[in-house]
mmCIF file of C-alpha atoms in Angstrom:
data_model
loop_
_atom_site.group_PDB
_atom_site.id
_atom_site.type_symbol
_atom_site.label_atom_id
_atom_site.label_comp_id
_atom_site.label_asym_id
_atom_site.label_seq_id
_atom_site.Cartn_x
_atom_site.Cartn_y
_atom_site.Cartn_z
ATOM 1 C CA UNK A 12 -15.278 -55.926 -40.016
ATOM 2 C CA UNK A 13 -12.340 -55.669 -37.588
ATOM 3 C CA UNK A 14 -9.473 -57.864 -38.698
ATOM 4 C CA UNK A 15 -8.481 -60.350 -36.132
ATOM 5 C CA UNK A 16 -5.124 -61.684 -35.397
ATOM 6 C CA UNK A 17 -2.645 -62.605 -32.635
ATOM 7 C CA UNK A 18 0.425 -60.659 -31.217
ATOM 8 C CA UNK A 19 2.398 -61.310 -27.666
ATOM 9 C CA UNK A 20 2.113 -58.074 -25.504
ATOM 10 C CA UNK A 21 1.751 -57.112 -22.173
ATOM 11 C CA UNK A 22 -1.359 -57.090 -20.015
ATOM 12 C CA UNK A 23 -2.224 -54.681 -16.770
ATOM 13 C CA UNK A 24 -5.221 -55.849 -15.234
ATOM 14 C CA UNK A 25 -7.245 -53.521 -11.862
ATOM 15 C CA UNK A 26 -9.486 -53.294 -9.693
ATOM 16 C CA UNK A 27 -10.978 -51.939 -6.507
ATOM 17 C CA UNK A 28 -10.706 -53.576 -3.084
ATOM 18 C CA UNK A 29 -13.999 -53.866 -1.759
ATOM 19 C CA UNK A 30 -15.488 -51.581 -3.899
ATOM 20 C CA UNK A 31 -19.094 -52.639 -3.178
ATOM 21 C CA UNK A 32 -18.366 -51.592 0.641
ATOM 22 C CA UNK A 33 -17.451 -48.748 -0.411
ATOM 23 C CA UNK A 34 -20.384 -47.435 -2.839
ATOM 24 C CA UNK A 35 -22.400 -48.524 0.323
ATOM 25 C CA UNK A 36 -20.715 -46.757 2.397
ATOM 26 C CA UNK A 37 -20.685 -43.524 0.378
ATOM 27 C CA UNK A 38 -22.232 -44.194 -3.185
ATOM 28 C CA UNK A 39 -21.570 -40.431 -4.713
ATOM 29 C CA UNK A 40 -17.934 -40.239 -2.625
ATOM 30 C CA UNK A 41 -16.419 -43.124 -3.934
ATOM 31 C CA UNK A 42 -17.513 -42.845 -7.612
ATOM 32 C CA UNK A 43 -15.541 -39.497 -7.537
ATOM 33 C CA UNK A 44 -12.746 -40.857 -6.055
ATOM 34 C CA UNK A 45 -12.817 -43.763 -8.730
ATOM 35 C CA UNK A 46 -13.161 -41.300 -11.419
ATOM 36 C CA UNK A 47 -10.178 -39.301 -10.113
ATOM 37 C CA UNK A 48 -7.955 -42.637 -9.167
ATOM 38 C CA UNK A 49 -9.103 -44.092 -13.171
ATOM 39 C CA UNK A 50 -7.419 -40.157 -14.372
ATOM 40 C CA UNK A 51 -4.523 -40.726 -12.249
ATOM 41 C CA UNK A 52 -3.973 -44.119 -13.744
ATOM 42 C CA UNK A 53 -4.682 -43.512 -16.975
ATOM 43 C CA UNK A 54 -2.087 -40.995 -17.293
ATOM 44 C CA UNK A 55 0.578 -43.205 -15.559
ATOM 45 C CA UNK A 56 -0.391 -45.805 -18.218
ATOM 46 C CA UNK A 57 -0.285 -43.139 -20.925
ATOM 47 C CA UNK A 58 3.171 -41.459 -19.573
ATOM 48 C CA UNK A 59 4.570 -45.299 -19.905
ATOM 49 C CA UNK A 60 4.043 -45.994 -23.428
ATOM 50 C CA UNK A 61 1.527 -48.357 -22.532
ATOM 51 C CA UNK A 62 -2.841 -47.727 -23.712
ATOM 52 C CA UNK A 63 -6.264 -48.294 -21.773
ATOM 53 C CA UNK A 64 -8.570 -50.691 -24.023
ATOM 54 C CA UNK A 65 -11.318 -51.018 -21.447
ATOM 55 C CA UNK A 66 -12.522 -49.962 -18.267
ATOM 56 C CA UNK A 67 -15.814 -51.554 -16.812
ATOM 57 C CA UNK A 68 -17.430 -51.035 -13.150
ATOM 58 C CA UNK A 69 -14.314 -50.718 -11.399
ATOM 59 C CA UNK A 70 -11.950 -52.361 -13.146
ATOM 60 C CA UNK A 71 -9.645 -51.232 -15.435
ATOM 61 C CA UNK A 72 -7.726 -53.384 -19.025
ATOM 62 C CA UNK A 73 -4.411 -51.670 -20.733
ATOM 63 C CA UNK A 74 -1.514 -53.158 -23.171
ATOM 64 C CA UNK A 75 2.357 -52.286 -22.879
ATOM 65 C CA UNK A 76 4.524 -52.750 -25.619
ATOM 66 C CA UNK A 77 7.168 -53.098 -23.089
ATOM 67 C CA UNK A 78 7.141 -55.676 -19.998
ATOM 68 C CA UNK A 79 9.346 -53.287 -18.234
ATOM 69 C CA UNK A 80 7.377 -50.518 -18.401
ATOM 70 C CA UNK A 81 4.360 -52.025 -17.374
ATOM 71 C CA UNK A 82 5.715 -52.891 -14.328
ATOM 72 C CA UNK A 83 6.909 -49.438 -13.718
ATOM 73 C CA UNK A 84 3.521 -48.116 -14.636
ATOM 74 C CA UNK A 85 2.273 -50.168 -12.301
ATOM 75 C CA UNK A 86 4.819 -49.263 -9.255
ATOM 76 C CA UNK A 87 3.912 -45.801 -9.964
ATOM 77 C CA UNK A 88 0.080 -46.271 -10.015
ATOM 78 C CA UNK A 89 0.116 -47.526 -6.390
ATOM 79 C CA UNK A 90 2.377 -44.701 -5.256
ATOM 80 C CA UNK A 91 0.391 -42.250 -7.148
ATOM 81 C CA UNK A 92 -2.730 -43.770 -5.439
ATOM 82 C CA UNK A 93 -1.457 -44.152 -1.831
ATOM 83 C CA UNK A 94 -0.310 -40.429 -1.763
ATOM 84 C CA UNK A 95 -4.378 -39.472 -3.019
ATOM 85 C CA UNK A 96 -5.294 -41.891 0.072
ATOM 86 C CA UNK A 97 -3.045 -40.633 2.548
ATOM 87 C CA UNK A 98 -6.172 -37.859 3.698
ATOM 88 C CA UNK A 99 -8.811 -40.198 3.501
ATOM 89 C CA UNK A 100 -9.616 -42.441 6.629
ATOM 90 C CA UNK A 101 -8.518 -46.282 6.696
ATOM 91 C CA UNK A 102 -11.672 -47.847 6.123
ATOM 92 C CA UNK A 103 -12.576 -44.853 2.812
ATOM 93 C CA UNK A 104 -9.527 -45.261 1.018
ATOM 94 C CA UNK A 105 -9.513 -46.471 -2.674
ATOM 95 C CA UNK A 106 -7.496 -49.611 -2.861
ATOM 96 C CA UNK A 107 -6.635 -50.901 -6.349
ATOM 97 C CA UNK A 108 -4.974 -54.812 -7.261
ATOM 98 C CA UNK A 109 -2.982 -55.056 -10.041
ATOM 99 C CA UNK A 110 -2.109 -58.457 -12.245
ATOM 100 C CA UNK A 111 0.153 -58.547 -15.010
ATOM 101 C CA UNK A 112 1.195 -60.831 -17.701
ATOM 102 C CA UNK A 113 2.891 -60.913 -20.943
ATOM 103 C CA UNK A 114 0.996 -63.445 -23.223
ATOM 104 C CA UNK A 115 -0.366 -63.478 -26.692
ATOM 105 C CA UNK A 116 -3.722 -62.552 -26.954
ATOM 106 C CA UNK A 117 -6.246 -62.080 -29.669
ATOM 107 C CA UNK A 118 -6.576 -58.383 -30.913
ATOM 108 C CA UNK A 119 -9.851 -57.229 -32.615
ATOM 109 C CA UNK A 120 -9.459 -53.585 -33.587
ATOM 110 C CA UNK A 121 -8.956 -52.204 -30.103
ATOM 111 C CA UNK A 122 -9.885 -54.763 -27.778
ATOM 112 C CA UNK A 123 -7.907 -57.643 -26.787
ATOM 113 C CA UNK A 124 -9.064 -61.394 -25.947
ATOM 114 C CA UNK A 125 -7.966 -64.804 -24.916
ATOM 115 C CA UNK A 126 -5.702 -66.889 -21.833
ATOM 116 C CA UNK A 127 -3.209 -63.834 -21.856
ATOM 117 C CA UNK A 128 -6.028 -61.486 -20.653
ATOM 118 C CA UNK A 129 -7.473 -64.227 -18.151
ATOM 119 C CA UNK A 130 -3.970 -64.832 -16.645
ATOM 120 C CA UNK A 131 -3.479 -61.105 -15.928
ATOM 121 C CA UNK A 132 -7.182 -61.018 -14.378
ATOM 122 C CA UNK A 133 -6.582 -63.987 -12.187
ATOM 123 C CA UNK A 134 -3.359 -62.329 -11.081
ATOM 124 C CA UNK A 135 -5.107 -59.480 -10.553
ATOM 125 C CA UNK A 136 -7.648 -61.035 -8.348
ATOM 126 C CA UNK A 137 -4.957 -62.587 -6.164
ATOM 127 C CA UNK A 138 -2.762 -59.291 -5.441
ATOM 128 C CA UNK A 139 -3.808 -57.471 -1.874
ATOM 129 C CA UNK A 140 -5.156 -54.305 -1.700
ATOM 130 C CA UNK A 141 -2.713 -51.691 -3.264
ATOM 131 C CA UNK A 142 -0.549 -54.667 -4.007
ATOM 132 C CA UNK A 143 0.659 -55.625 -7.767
ATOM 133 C CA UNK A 144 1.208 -59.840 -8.765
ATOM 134 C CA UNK A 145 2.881 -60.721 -12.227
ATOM 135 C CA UNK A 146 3.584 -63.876 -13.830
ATOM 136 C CA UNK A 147 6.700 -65.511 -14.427
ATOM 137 C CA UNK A 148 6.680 -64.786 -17.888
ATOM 138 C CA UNK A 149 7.193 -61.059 -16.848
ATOM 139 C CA UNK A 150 9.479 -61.737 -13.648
ATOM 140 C CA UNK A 151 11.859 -63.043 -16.349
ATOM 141 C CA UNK A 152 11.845 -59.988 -18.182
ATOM 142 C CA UNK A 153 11.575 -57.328 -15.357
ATOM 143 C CA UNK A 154 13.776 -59.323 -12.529
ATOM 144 C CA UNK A 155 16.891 -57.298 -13.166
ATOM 145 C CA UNK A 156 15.895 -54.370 -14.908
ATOM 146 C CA UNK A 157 13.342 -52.727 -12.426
ATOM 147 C CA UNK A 158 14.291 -51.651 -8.489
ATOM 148 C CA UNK A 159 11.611 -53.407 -6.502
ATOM 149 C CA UNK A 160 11.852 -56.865 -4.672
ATOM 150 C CA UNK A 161 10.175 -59.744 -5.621
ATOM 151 C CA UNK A 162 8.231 -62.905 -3.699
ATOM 152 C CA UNK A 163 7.459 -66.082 -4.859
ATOM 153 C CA UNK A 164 3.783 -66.820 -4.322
ATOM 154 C CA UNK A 165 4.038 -69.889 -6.158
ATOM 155 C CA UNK A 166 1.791 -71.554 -9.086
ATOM 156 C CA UNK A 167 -1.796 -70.166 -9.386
ATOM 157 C CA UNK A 168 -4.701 -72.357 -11.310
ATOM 158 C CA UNK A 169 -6.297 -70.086 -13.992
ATOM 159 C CA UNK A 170 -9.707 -71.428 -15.277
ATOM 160 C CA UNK A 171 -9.622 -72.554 -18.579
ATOM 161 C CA UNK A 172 -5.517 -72.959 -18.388
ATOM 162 C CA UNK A 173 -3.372 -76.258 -18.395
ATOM 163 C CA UNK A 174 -1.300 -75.221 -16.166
ATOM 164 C CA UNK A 175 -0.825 -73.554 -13.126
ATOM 165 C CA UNK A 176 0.911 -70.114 -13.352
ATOM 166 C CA UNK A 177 3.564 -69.084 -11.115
ATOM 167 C CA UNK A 178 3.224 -66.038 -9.575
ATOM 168 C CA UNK A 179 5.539 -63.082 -8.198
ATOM 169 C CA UNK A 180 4.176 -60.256 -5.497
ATOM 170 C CA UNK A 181 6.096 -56.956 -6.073
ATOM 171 C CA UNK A 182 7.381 -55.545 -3.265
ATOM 172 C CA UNK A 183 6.915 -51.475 -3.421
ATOM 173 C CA UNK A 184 6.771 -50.526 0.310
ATOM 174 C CA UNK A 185 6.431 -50.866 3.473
ATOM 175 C CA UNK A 186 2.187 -50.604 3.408
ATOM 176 C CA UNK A 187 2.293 -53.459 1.663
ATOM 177 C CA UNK A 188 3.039 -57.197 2.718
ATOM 178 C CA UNK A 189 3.767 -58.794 -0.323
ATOM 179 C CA UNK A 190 4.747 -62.107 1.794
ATOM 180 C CA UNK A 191 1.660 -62.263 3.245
ATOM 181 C CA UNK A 192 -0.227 -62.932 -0.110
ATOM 182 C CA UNK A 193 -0.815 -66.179 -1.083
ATOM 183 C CA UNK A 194 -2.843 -67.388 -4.014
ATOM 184 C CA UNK A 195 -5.473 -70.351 -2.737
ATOM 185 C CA UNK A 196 -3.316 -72.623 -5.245
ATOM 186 C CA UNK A 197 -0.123 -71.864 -4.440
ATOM 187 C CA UNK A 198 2.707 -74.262 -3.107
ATOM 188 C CA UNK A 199 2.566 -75.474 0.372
ATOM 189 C CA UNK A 200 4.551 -73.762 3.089
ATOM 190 C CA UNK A 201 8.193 -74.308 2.149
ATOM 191 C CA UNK A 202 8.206 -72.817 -0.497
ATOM 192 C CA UNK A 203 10.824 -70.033 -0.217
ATOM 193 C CA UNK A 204 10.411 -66.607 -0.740
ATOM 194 C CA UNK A 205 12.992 -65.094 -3.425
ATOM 195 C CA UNK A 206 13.194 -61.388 -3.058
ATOM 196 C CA UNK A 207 15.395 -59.952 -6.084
ATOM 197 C CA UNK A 208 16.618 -57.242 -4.726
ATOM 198 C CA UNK A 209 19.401 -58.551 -2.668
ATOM 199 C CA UNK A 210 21.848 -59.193 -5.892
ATOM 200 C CA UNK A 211 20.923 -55.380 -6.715
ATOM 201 C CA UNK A 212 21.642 -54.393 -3.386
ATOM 202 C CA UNK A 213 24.751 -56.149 -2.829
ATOM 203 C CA UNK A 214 25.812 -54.552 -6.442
ATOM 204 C CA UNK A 215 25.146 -51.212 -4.997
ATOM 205 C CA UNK A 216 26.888 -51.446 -2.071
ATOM 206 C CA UNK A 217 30.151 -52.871 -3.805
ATOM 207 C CA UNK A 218 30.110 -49.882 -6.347
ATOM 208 C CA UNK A 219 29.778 -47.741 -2.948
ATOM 209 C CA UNK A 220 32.471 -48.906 -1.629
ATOM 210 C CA UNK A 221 34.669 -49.346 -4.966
ATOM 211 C CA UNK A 222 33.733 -45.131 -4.955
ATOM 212 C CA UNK A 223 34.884 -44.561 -1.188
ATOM 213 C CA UNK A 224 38.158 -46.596 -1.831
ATOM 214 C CA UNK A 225 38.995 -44.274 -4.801
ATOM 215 C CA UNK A 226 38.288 -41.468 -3.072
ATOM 216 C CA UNK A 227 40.430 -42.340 -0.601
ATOM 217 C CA UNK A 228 43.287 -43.303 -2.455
ATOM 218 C CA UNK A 229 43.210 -39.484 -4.347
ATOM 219 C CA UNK A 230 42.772 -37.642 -1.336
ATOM 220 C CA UNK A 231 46.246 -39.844 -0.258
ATOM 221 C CA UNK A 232 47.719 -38.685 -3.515
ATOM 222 C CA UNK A 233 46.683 -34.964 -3.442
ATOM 223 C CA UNK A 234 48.263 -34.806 0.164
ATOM 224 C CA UNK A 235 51.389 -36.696 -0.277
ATOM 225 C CA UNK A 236 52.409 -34.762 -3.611
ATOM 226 C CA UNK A 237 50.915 -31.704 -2.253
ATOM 227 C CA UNK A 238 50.856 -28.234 -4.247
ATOM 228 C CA UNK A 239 48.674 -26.039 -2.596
ATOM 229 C CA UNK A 240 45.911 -27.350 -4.427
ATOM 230 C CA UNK A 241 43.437 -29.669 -3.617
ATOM 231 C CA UNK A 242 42.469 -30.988 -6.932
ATOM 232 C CA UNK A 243 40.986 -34.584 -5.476
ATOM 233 C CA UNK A 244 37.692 -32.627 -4.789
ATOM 234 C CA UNK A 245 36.481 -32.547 -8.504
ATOM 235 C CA UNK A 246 36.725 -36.347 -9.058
ATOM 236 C CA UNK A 247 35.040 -36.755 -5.813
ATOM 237 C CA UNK A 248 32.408 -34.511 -6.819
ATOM 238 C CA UNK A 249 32.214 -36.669 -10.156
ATOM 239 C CA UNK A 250 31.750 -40.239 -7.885
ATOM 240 C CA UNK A 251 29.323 -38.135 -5.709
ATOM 241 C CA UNK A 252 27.199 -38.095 -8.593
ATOM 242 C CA UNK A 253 27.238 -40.983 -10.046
ATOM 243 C CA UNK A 254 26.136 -42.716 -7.012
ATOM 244 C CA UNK A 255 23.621 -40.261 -6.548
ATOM 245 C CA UNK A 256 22.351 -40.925 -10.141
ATOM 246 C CA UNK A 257 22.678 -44.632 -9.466
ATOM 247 C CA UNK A 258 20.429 -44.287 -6.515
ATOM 248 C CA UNK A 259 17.843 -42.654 -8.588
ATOM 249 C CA UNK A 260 17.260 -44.509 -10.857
ATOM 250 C CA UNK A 261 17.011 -48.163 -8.025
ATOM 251 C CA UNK A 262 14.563 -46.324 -5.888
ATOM 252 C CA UNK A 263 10.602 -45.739 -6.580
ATOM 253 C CA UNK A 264 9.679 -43.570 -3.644
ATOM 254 C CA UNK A 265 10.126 -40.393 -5.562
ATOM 255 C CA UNK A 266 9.647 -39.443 -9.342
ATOM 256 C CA UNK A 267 12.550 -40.298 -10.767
ATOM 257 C CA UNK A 268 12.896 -36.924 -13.178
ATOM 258 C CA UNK A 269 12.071 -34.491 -10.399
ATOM 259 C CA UNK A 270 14.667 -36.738 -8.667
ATOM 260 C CA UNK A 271 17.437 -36.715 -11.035
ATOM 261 C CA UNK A 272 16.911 -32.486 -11.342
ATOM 262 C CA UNK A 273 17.288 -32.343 -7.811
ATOM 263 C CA UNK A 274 20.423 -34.033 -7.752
ATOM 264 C CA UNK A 275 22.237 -32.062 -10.890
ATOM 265 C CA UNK A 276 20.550 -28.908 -9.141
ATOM 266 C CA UNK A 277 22.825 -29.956 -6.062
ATOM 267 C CA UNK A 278 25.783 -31.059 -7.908
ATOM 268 C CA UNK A 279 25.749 -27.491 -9.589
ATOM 269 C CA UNK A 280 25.702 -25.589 -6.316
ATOM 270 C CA UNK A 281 28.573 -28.010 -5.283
ATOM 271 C CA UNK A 282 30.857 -27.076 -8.483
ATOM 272 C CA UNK A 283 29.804 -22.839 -7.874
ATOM 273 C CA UNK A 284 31.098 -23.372 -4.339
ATOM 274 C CA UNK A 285 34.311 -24.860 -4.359
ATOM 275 C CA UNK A 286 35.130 -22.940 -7.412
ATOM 276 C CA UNK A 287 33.797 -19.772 -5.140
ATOM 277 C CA UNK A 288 34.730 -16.291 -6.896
ATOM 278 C CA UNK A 289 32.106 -14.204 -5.212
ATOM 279 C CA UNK A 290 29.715 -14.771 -7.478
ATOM 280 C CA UNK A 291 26.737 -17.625 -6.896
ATOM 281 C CA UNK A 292 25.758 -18.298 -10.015
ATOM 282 C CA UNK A 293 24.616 -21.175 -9.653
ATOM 283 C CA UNK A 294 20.703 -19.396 -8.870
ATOM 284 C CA UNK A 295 20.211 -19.541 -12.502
ATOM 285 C CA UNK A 296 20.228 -22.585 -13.651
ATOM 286 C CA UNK A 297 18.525 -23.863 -10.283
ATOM 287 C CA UNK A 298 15.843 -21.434 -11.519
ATOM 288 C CA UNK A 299 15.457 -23.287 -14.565
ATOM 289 C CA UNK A 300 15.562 -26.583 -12.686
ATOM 290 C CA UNK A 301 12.956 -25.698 -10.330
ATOM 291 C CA UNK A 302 10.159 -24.415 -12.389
ATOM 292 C CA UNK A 303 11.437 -27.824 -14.664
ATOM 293 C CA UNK A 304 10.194 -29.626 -11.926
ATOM 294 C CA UNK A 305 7.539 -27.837 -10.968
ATOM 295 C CA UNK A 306 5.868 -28.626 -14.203
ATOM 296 C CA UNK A 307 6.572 -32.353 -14.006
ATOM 297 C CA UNK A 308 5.209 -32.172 -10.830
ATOM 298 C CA UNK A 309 2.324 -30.746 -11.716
ATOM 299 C CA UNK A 310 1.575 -33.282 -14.735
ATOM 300 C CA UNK A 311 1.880 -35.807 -12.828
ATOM 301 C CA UNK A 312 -0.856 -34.160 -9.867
#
């Protein structure tokens, strides 16, 4: 027999959007697109440390050790599945919901059971089309850790449950309207919306400006004790990069490896240029960087 017991851990609950429409609409056309979405997702899930323990109709059940990755799992699964979407017409395209919660749960060899699982299902069930709701046990772990905003949808009666749960949209684009989801139990209108992104924001754009003061003040000092050198470029170059860095690792629009390789593939071409000798040598190691990405890109396709 398969030995029971409890653990807390991290449930990622989907599903299709309409799927009956759609197997309708085209029965053999949108099981292969579900088959190739399910893939795409299940090596997302995989490439986050997190594991699939059940997949039924057109849903879809996996654990995360971590909260935070979870969430970025998830963020990546709905731009993953929007770019597969993007040459499909509107009313053909494959749109999952996604509901996470961190809870205990009962484990029983691979499968999972209990409120924990029927929290992340209800949440699930109350995210819009390509859209991702999480409970507030996670928005207290993944608040300041992850770059995407957050609403407040307010508390949402699970069956079975005490209590309502409150409930957070993420917000991951502009295709979706996070505010405009709103759980049948939530709060009355009021009840105000608490994006999270403004105190990362407002971070960023102090540490911009803490960068363009500096530089400032050195390109001041290089010209007023002037040697024929301009020597202020290099720690610009440095503060260049750091922001750059910064600003891949807030955003979710593009992979953030492929990202971060095009930006020390740029910052090398910088240092062979002002440090010009004839030679651009900087087409080697770009080499390397591009067929680097290349084969993260292709993973991830």
């Amino acid at each position: 027999m398969n030995e029971t017991r409890r653990k807390l851990t991290t449930i990622f609950s989907a599903d299709v959007q309409d799927y009956t429409r759609l197997m309708g609409a085209d029965e053999e056309g949108t099981l292969a697109m579900l088959k190739r979405s399910r893939e795409a997702m299940s090596g997302l899930i995989v490439a986050h440390g997190g594991r699939v323990i059940n997949t039924w109709g057109d849903g879809l059940i996996a654990e995360f050790p971590s909260v935070v990755e979870a969430v970025r799992a998830a963020v990546d699964v709905q731009n993953e599945l929007a770019g597969m979407n993007t040459a499909r017409p509107a009313d053909g395209r494959m749109l999952f919901r996604i509901g996470i919660n961190l809870g205990d749960v009962i484990a029983e060899g691979d499968d999972i059971y209990g409120d924990g699982v029927n929290i992340a299902a209800r949440l699930q069930a109350s995210a819009v089309a390509g859209g991702i709701v999480i409970s507030n046990t996670v928005y207290d772990q993944v608040r300041n850790k992850v770059a995407v905003g957050f609403d407040f949808l307010g508390p949402l009666a699970v069956k079975n449950v005490a209590e309502a749960v409150p409930s957070y949209a993420v917000r991951i684009g502009e295709g979706v309207d996070s505010s405009s989801q709103r759980p049948v139990s939530a709060v009355p209108a009021g009840t105000v919306s608490t994006p999270d992104a403004g105190p990362r924001s407002t971070k960023a754009r102090k540490m911009g400006a803490l960068y363009a003061v500096a530089s400032a003040a050195l390109v001041v000092i290089n010209l007023l004790s002037w040697q024929g050198v301009f020597w202020a470029v290099w720690p610009i170059l440095a503060f260049a990069f750091v922001a750059a860095m910064t600003w891949v690792r807030r955003q979710n629009r593009i992979d953030r490896r492929i990202a971060a390789l095009a930006v020390v593939g740029l910052g090398i071409v910088a240092i062979n240029l002002l440090s010009w000798h004839g030679t651009f040598w900087a087409i080697w190691p770009l080499l390397g960087i591009a067929v680097a990405a290349g084969i993260r890109w292709a993973m991830r396709s």
